[in-house]
Coordinates of N, CA and C in Angstrom, one line a residue:
M30 N 101.9 -48.3 8.3 CA 102.4 -47.0 8.4 C 101.3 -45.9 8.7
A31 N 100.1 -46.2 8.3 CA 99.0 -45.2 8.5 C 98.8 -44.8 9.9
A32 N 98.8 -45.8 10.8 CA 98.6 -45.5 12.2 C 99.8 -44.7 12.8
D33 N 101.0 -45.0 12.4 CA 102.2 -44.2 12.9 C 102.1 -42.8 12.3
Y34 N 101.7 -42.7 11.1 CA 101.6 -41.4 10.5 C 100.6 -40.5 11.2
E35 N 99.4 -41.1 11.4 CA 98.3 -40.4 12.1 C 98.7 -40.0 13.5
K36 N 99.5 -40.9 14.2 CA 100.0 -40.5 15.5 C 100.9 -39.3 15.5
L37 N 101.8 -39.3 14.5 CA 102.8 -38.2 14.3 C 102.0 -36.9 14.0
A38 N 101.0 -37.0 13.1 CA 100.3 -35.8 12.7 C 99.6 -35.3 14.0
S39 N 99.1 -36.1 14.8 CA 98.4 -35.7 16.1 C 99.5 -35.0 17.0
D40 N 100.7 -35.6 17.1 CA 101.7 -35.0 17.9 C 102.1 -33.5 17.4
W41 N 102.0 -33.3 16.1 CA 102.4 -32.0 15.6 C 101.3 -31.1 15.3
E42 N 100.0 -31.5 15.7 CA 98.9 -30.6 15.4 C 99.0 -29.3 16.1
G43 N 98.8 -28.2 15.4 CA 98.9 -26.9 16.0 C 100.3 -26.4 16.2
H44 N 101.3 -27.1 15.7 CA 102.7 -26.7 15.9 C 103.0 -25.4 15.2
A45 N 103.8 -24.5 15.8 CA 104.0 -23.2 15.2 C 104.8 -23.2 13.9
V46 N 105.7 -24.3 13.7 CA 106.5 -24.3 12.5 C 106.2 -25.5 11.6
G47 N 106.1 -26.7 12.2 CA 105.9 -27.9 11.4 C 104.5 -28.3 11.2
L48 N 104.2 -28.9 10.1 CA 102.9 -29.4 9.8 C 103.0 -30.8 9.2
I49 N 102.3 -31.7 9.8 CA 102.2 -33.1 9.2 C 100.8 -33.2 8.6
A50 N 100.7 -33.4 7.3 CA 99.4 -33.4 6.7 C 99.4 -34.5 5.6
E51 N 98.2 -34.9 5.2 CA 98.2 -35.8 4.0 C 97.3 -35.1 2.9
V52 N 97.7 -35.5 1.7 CA 97.0 -35.0 0.5 C 96.5 -36.1 -0.3
D53 N 95.3 -36.0 -0.8 CA 94.8 -37.0 -1.7 C 95.1 -36.7 -3.1
C54 N 96.1 -37.4 -3.6 CA 96.6 -37.1 -5.0 C 95.7 -37.5 -6.1
T55 N 94.6 -38.1 -5.8 CA 93.7 -38.6 -6.8 C 92.5 -37.6 -6.9
A56 N 92.4 -36.6 -6.0 CA 91.3 -35.7 -6.0 C 91.8 -34.3 -6.0
A57 N 91.3 -33.4 -5.1 CA 91.7 -32.0 -5.1 C 93.2 -31.7 -5.0
G58 N 93.9 -32.7 -4.4 CA 95.3 -32.5 -4.2 C 96.2 -32.8 -5.4
K59 N 95.6 -33.3 -6.5 CA 96.4 -33.7 -7.6 C 97.3 -32.6 -8.2
P60 N 96.9 -31.4 -8.3 CA 97.9 -30.4 -8.8 C 99.1 -30.2 -7.9
L61 N 98.9 -30.3 -6.6 CA 100.0 -30.2 -5.6 C 100.9 -31.4 -5.8
C62 N 100.4 -32.5 -5.9 CA 101.2 -33.8 -6.1 C 101.9 -33.7 -7.4
D63 N 101.3 -33.3 -8.5 CA 102.0 -33.2 -9.8 C 103.1 -32.2 -9.7
A64 N 102.9 -31.1 -9.1 CA 103.9 -30.0 -8.9 C 105.1 -30.5 -8.1
N65 N 104.9 -31.5 -7.3 CA 106.0 -32.0 -6.4 C 106.5 -33.3 -6.8
G66 N 106.2 -33.8 -8.0 CA 106.7 -35.0 -8.5 C 106.3 -36.3 -7.8
V67 N 105.1 -36.3 -7.2 CA 104.6 -37.5 -6.5 C 104.1 -38.4 -7.6
K68 N 104.7 -39.6 -7.6 CA 104.4 -40.6 -8.6 C 103.8 -41.9 -8.0
G69 N 104.1 -42.1 -6.8 CA 103.6 -43.4 -6.1 C 103.1 -43.0 -4.7
F70 N 102.4 -44.0 -4.1 CA 101.8 -43.7 -2.8 C 102.2 -44.9 -1.9
P71 N 102.5 -44.6 -0.6 CA 102.5 -43.3 -0.1 C 103.9 -42.6 -0.4
S72 N 103.8 -41.3 -0.6 CA 105.0 -40.5 -0.8 C 105.1 -39.5 0.3
L73 N 106.2 -39.3 0.9 CA 106.4 -38.4 2.0 C 107.3 -37.2 1.5
R74 N 106.9 -36.0 1.8 CA 107.6 -34.8 1.4 C 107.8 -34.0 2.6
Y75 N 108.9 -33.2 2.6 CA 109.1 -32.2 3.7 C 109.8 -31.0 3.2
G76 N 109.9 -30.0 4.0 CA 110.6 -28.8 3.7 C 109.7 -27.6 3.3
D77 N 110.4 -26.6 2.7 CA 109.7 -25.4 2.3 C 108.5 -25.8 1.3
P78 N 107.3 -25.3 1.6 CA 106.2 -25.7 0.7 C 106.4 -25.4 -0.8
S79 N 107.2 -24.5 -1.1 CA 107.5 -24.2 -2.5 C 108.6 -25.0 -3.1
D80 N 109.3 -25.8 -2.2 CA 110.4 -26.6 -2.7 C 110.5 -27.9 -1.8
L81 N 109.4 -28.7 -1.9 CA 109.4 -29.9 -1.0 C 110.4 -30.9 -1.5
Q82 N 111.0 -31.6 -0.6 CA 112.0 -32.7 -0.8 C 111.4 -34.0 -0.5
E83 N 111.9 -35.1 -1.1 CA 111.4 -36.4 -0.9 C 112.0 -37.0 0.4
Y84 N 111.2 -37.5 1.3 CA 111.6 -38.2 2.5 C 112.0 -39.7 2.1
K85 N 113.2 -40.1 2.5 CA 113.6 -41.4 2.1 C 114.0 -42.3 3.3
G86 N 113.5 -41.8 4.5 CA 113.9 -42.5 5.7 C 112.9 -43.6 6.1
G87 N 113.0 -44.1 7.3 CA 112.2 -45.2 7.8 C 110.7 -44.8 7.9
R88 N 109.9 -45.7 8.0 CA 108.4 -45.5 8.0 C 107.8 -45.8 9.3
S89 N 108.5 -46.1 10.3 CA 108.0 -46.4 11.6 C 107.7 -45.1 12.3
Y90 N 106.9 -45.1 13.4 CA 106.7 -43.9 14.2 C 108.0 -43.3 14.7
D91 N 108.8 -44.1 15.3 CA 110.1 -43.6 15.8 C 110.9 -42.9 14.8
A92 N 111.1 -43.6 13.6 CA 111.9 -43.0 12.6 C 111.3 -41.7 12.1
L93 N 110.0 -41.6 11.9 CA 109.3 -40.4 11.4 C 109.4 -39.3 12.4
S94 N 109.1 -39.7 13.7 CA 109.2 -38.7 14.8 C 110.5 -38.1 14.9
S95 N 111.6 -38.9 14.9 CA 112.9 -38.4 15.0 C 113.3 -37.5 13.9
F96 N 112.9 -37.9 12.7 CA 113.2 -37.0 11.5 C 112.4 -35.7 11.6
A97 N 111.2 -35.7 12.1 CA 110.4 -34.5 12.2 C 111.0 -33.6 13.2
K98 N 111.4 -34.1 14.4 CA 112.1 -33.3 15.4 C 113.3 -32.6 14.9
D99 N 114.1 -33.4 14.1 CA 115.4 -32.9 13.6 C 115.3 -31.9 12.4
N100 N 114.2 -32.1 11.7 CA 114.1 -31.4 10.4 C 113.0 -30.4 10.2
L101 N 111.9 -30.5 11.0 CA 110.8 -29.6 10.8 C 111.0 -28.4 11.7
K102 N 111.7 -27.5 11.2 CA 112.1 -26.3 11.9 C 112.3 -25.2 10.8
P103 N 112.4 -23.9 11.2 CA 112.6 -22.9 10.2 C 113.9 -23.2 9.5
V104 N 113.8 -23.0 8.2 CA 115.0 -23.3 7.3 C 115.1 -22.1 6.4
C105 N 116.3 -22.0 5.7 CA 116.6 -21.0 4.8 C 115.5 -21.0 3.7
S106 N 114.9 -19.8 3.5 CA 113.8 -19.7 2.5 C 113.6 -18.2 2.2
I107 N 112.8 -17.9 1.3 CA 112.4 -16.5 1.0 C 111.9 -15.8 2.3
K108 N 111.2 -16.5 3.1 CA 110.6 -15.9 4.3 C 111.5 -15.9 5.5
N109 N 112.6 -16.8 5.4 CA 113.6 -16.9 6.5 C 115.0 -16.7 5.9
I110 N 115.2 -15.6 5.2 CA 116.4 -15.4 4.5 C 117.6 -15.2 5.5
D111 N 117.3 -14.8 6.8 CA 118.3 -14.6 7.8 C 118.9 -16.0 8.2
L112 N 118.2 -17.1 7.8 CA 118.8 -18.4 8.2 C 119.6 -19.0 7.0
C113 N 119.8 -18.2 6.0 CA 120.5 -18.7 4.8 C 122.0 -18.4 4.9
D114 N 122.9 -19.2 4.3 CA 124.3 -18.8 4.3 C 124.4 -17.8 3.2
D115 N 125.6 -17.3 3.1 CA 125.9 -16.2 2.1 C 125.6 -16.6 0.7
A116 N 126.0 -17.8 0.3 CA 125.8 -18.3 -1.1 C 124.3 -18.4 -1.4
K117 N 123.5 -18.9 -0.5 CA 122.1 -19.1 -0.7 C 121.4 -17.7 -0.7
K118 N 121.9 -16.8 0.1 CA 121.3 -15.4 0.1 C 121.6 -14.8 -1.2
A119 N 122.8 -14.9 -1.8 CA 123.1 -14.3 -3.1 C 122.3 -14.9 -4.2
E120 N 122.0 -16.2 -4.1 CA 121.2 -16.9 -5.1 C 119.8 -16.3 -5.0
I121 N 119.2 -16.2 -3.8 CA 117.9 -15.6 -3.7 C 117.8 -14.2 -4.2
V122 N 118.8 -13.4 -3.9 CA 118.8 -12.0 -4.3 C 118.9 -12.0 -5.9
A123 N 119.7 -12.9 -6.5 CA 119.8 -12.9 -7.9 C 118.4 -13.3 -8.5
F124 N 117.7 -14.2 -8.0 CA 116.4 -14.6 -8.5 C 115.4 -13.5 -8.3
Q125 N 115.5 -12.8 -7.1 CA 114.6 -11.7 -6.9 C 114.8 -10.6 -7.9
G126 N 116.0 -10.4 -8.4 CA 116.3 -9.4 -9.3 C 115.9 -9.7 -10.8
M127 N 115.4 -10.9 -11.0 CA 114.9 -11.3 -12.3 C 113.5 -10.9 -12.5
S128 N 113.1 -10.7 -13.7 CA 111.7 -10.4 -14.0 C 110.9 -11.7 -14.0
S129 N 109.6 -11.6 -13.9 CA 108.7 -12.8 -13.8 C 108.9 -13.7 -15.1
A130 N 109.1 -13.0 -16.2 CA 109.2 -13.7 -17.5 C 110.6 -14.5 -17.5
D131 N 111.6 -13.8 -17.0 CA 112.9 -14.5 -16.9 C 112.9 -15.7 -16.0
L132 N 112.2 -15.5 -14.8 CA 112.1 -16.6 -13.9 C 111.3 -17.7 -14.5
D133 N 110.2 -17.4 -15.1 CA 109.4 -18.4 -15.8 C 110.2 -19.2 -16.8
A134 N 111.0 -18.5 -17.6 CA 111.9 -19.1 -18.6 C 112.9 -20.0 -18.0
K135 N 113.5 -19.6 -16.9 CA 114.6 -20.4 -16.2 C 113.9 -21.6 -15.6
I136 N 112.8 -21.5 -15.0 CA 112.0 -22.6 -14.4 C 111.7 -23.6 -15.5
A137 N 111.2 -23.1 -16.6 CA 110.8 -24.0 -17.7 C 112.0 -24.7 -18.2
E138 N 113.2 -24.0 -18.3 CA 114.4 -24.7 -18.8 C 114.8 -25.8 -17.9
S139 N 114.7 -25.5 -16.6 CA 115.1 -26.5 -15.6 C 114.1 -27.7 -15.6
E140 N 112.8 -27.4 -15.7 CA 111.8 -28.5 -15.8 C 112.0 -29.3 -17.1
T141 N 112.4 -28.7 -18.2 CA 112.7 -29.4 -19.4 C 113.9 -30.4 -19.2
K142 N 114.9 -29.9 -18.5 CA 116.1 -30.8 -18.2 C 115.6 -32.0 -17.4
I143 N 114.7 -31.8 -16.4 CA 114.2 -32.9 -15.6 C 113.4 -33.9 -16.5
A144 N 112.5 -33.3 -17.3 CA 111.7 -34.1 -18.3 C 112.6 -34.9 -19.2
D145 N 113.7 -34.3 -19.7 CA 114.6 -35.0 -20.6 C 115.3 -36.1 -19.9
A146 N 115.7 -35.9 -18.6 CA 116.4 -37.0 -17.8 C 115.4 -38.1 -17.6
E147 N 114.1 -37.8 -17.3 CA 113.1 -38.9 -17.1 C 112.9 -39.6 -18.4
K148 N 112.9 -38.9 -19.6 CA 112.6 -39.5 -20.9 C 113.8 -40.5 -21.2
A149 N 115.0 -40.0 -21.0 CA 116.2 -40.8 -21.2 C 116.2 -42.1 -20.3
F150 N 115.8 -41.9 -19.1 CA 115.7 -43.1 -18.2 C 114.6 -44.0 -18.7
D151 N 113.4 -43.5 -19.1 CA 112.4 -44.4 -19.6 C 112.8 -45.1 -20.9
E152 N 113.5 -44.4 -21.8 CA 114.0 -45.1 -23.0 C 115.0 -46.1 -22.7
G153 N 116.0 -45.8 -21.7 CA 117.0 -46.8 -21.3 C 116.3 -48.0 -20.7
L154 N 115.3 -47.7 -19.8 CA 114.6 -48.8 -19.2 C 113.9 -49.7 -20.2
Q155 N 113.3 -49.1 -21.2 CA 112.7 -49.9 -22.3 C 113.7 -50.8 -23.0
G156 N 114.9 -50.2 -23.2 CA 115.9 -51.0 -23.9 C 116.4 -52.2 -23.0
L157 N 116.5 -51.9 -21.7 CA 116.8 -53.0 -20.8 C 115.7 -54.1 -20.8
Q158 N 114.5 -53.6 -20.8 CA 113.3 -54.6 -20.8 C 113.4 -55.4 -22.1
S159 N 113.7 -54.8 -23.2 CA 113.7 -55.5 -24.5 C 114.9 -56.5 -24.4
T160 N 116.0 -56.1 -23.9 CA 117.2 -57.0 -23.8 C 116.8 -58.2 -22.9
Y161 N 116.2 -57.9 -21.7 CA 115.8 -58.9 -20.8 C 114.9 -59.9 -21.5
E162 N 113.9 -59.4 -22.2 CA 112.9 -60.3 -22.8 C 113.6 -61.2 -23.9
K163 N 114.6 -60.7 -24.6 CA 115.3 -61.5 -25.6 C 116.1 -62.5 -24.9
L164 N 116.9 -62.1 -23.9 CA 117.7 -63.0 -23.2 C 116.9 -64.2 -22.5
N165 N 115.8 -63.8 -22.0 CA 114.9 -64.8 -21.3 C 114.4 -65.7 -22.3
G166 N 113.9 -65.2 -23.5 CA 113.4 -66.1 -24.6 C 114.5 -67.0 -25.1
D167 N 115.7 -66.5 -25.3 CA 116.9 -67.3 -25.7 C 117.1 -68.4 -24.7
K168 N 117.1 -68.1 -23.4 CA 117.4 -69.1 -22.4 C 116.3 -70.1 -22.4
D169 N 115.1 -69.7 -22.4 CA 113.9 -70.7 -22.4 C 114.0 -71.6 -23.6
A170 N 114.4 -71.1 -24.8 CA 114.5 -71.9 -26.0 C 115.7 -72.9 -25.8
K171 N 116.8 -72.5 -25.3 CA 117.9 -73.4 -25.1 C 117.6 -74.5 -24.1
V172 N 116.9 -74.1 -23.0 CA 116.5 -75.1 -22.0 C 115.6 -76.1 -22.6
A173 N 114.6 -75.6 -23.4 CA 113.7 -76.5 -24.0 C 114.4 -77.5 -25.0
E174 N 115.4 -76.9 -25.7 CA 116.1 -77.7 -26.7 C 116.9 -78.8 -25.9
V175 N 117.6 -78.5 -24.8 CA 118.3 -79.5 -24.1 C 117.4 -80.5 -23.5
K176 N 116.3 -80.1 -23.0 CA 115.4 -81.1 -22.4 C 114.8 -82.0 -23.5
A177 N 114.5 -81.5 -24.7 CA 114.0 -82.3 -25.8 C 115.1 -83.2 -26.3
S178 N 116.3 -83.0 -26.1 CA 117.4 -83.8 -26.6 C 117.6 -85.1 -25.8
G179 N 116.8 -85.3 -24.8 CA 116.9 -86.6 -24.0 C 117.3 -86.4 -22.6
L180 N 117.4 -85.3 -22.1 CA 117.9 -85.1 -20.7 C 117.1 -85.9 -19.7
G181 N 115.8 -85.8 -19.8 CA 114.9 -86.6 -18.9 C 115.2 -88.1 -19.0
L182 N 115.3 -88.6 -20.2 CA 115.6 -90.0 -20.4 C 117.0 -90.4 -19.8
M183 N 118.0 -89.5 -20.0 CA 119.3 -89.8 -19.4 C 119.2 -89.9 -17.9
K184 N 118.5 -89.0 -17.3 CA 118.3 -89.0 -15.8 C 117.6 -90.2 -15.3
A185 N 116.6 -90.6 -16.1 CA 115.8 -91.8 -15.7 C 116.7 -93.1 -15.8
V186 N 117.5 -93.2 -16.9 CA 118.4 -94.3 -17.0 C 119.4 -94.3 -15.9
L187 N 120.0 -93.2 -15.6 CA 121.0 -93.1 -14.5 C 120.3 -93.5 -13.2
A188 N 119.1 -93.1 -12.9 CA 118.4 -93.4 -11.7 C 118.1 -94.9 -11.6
A189 N 117.9 -95.6 -12.7 CA 117.6 -97.0 -12.7 C 118.8 -97.9 -12.6
M190 N 120.0 -97.4 -12.7 CA 121.3 -98.2 -12.6 C 121.6 -98.5 -11.2

C-alpha cells in the first residue's frame, strides 16, 4: 500500500483543495492521531481537518485515487457554509451561538458517551474472551477424557480387523 499511497500523494501535491499526507502517530503527530481516534496503522482519514472521518475503502492505487477524486473537494464546513444544507447550516449557527464554555461542555459530554461506548465494548469483549476460554478448556478436557477412555485402542483394533 505504501507505494500506491505515495503515488497518490504525488498526484495531489499542490492541489488547491485536497491534501494527501501522512502523519507519524508515534512522534510529533501523536496528538493529532489521538484527537482523531487513530488506534491502528495504517489508518486513513479524510474530510474536514476538524472532523476527519475514517476511510474504509480499498487500499489499491485505483481505489484510493477514485475515492480521492470523488470526495476530496470542498464540503460543508464552517469555512464553506454555503455548501451546507439548511439543517446543517442551522446546526452550525446554533453551535456558533454557544459560549466557549458551553461548547466545551457539550464536546466533553459527547466524548464521554464515546468513551462509555468503548468501555462497554471492552468489557463485553472481555466477557466473550472469558466465555471462549472456559468453553475451549471444557472442550479440551472432554476430548482428553474421550481419548483416555480407549479411543485410540478402539481405532487400532478396528484397523487390525
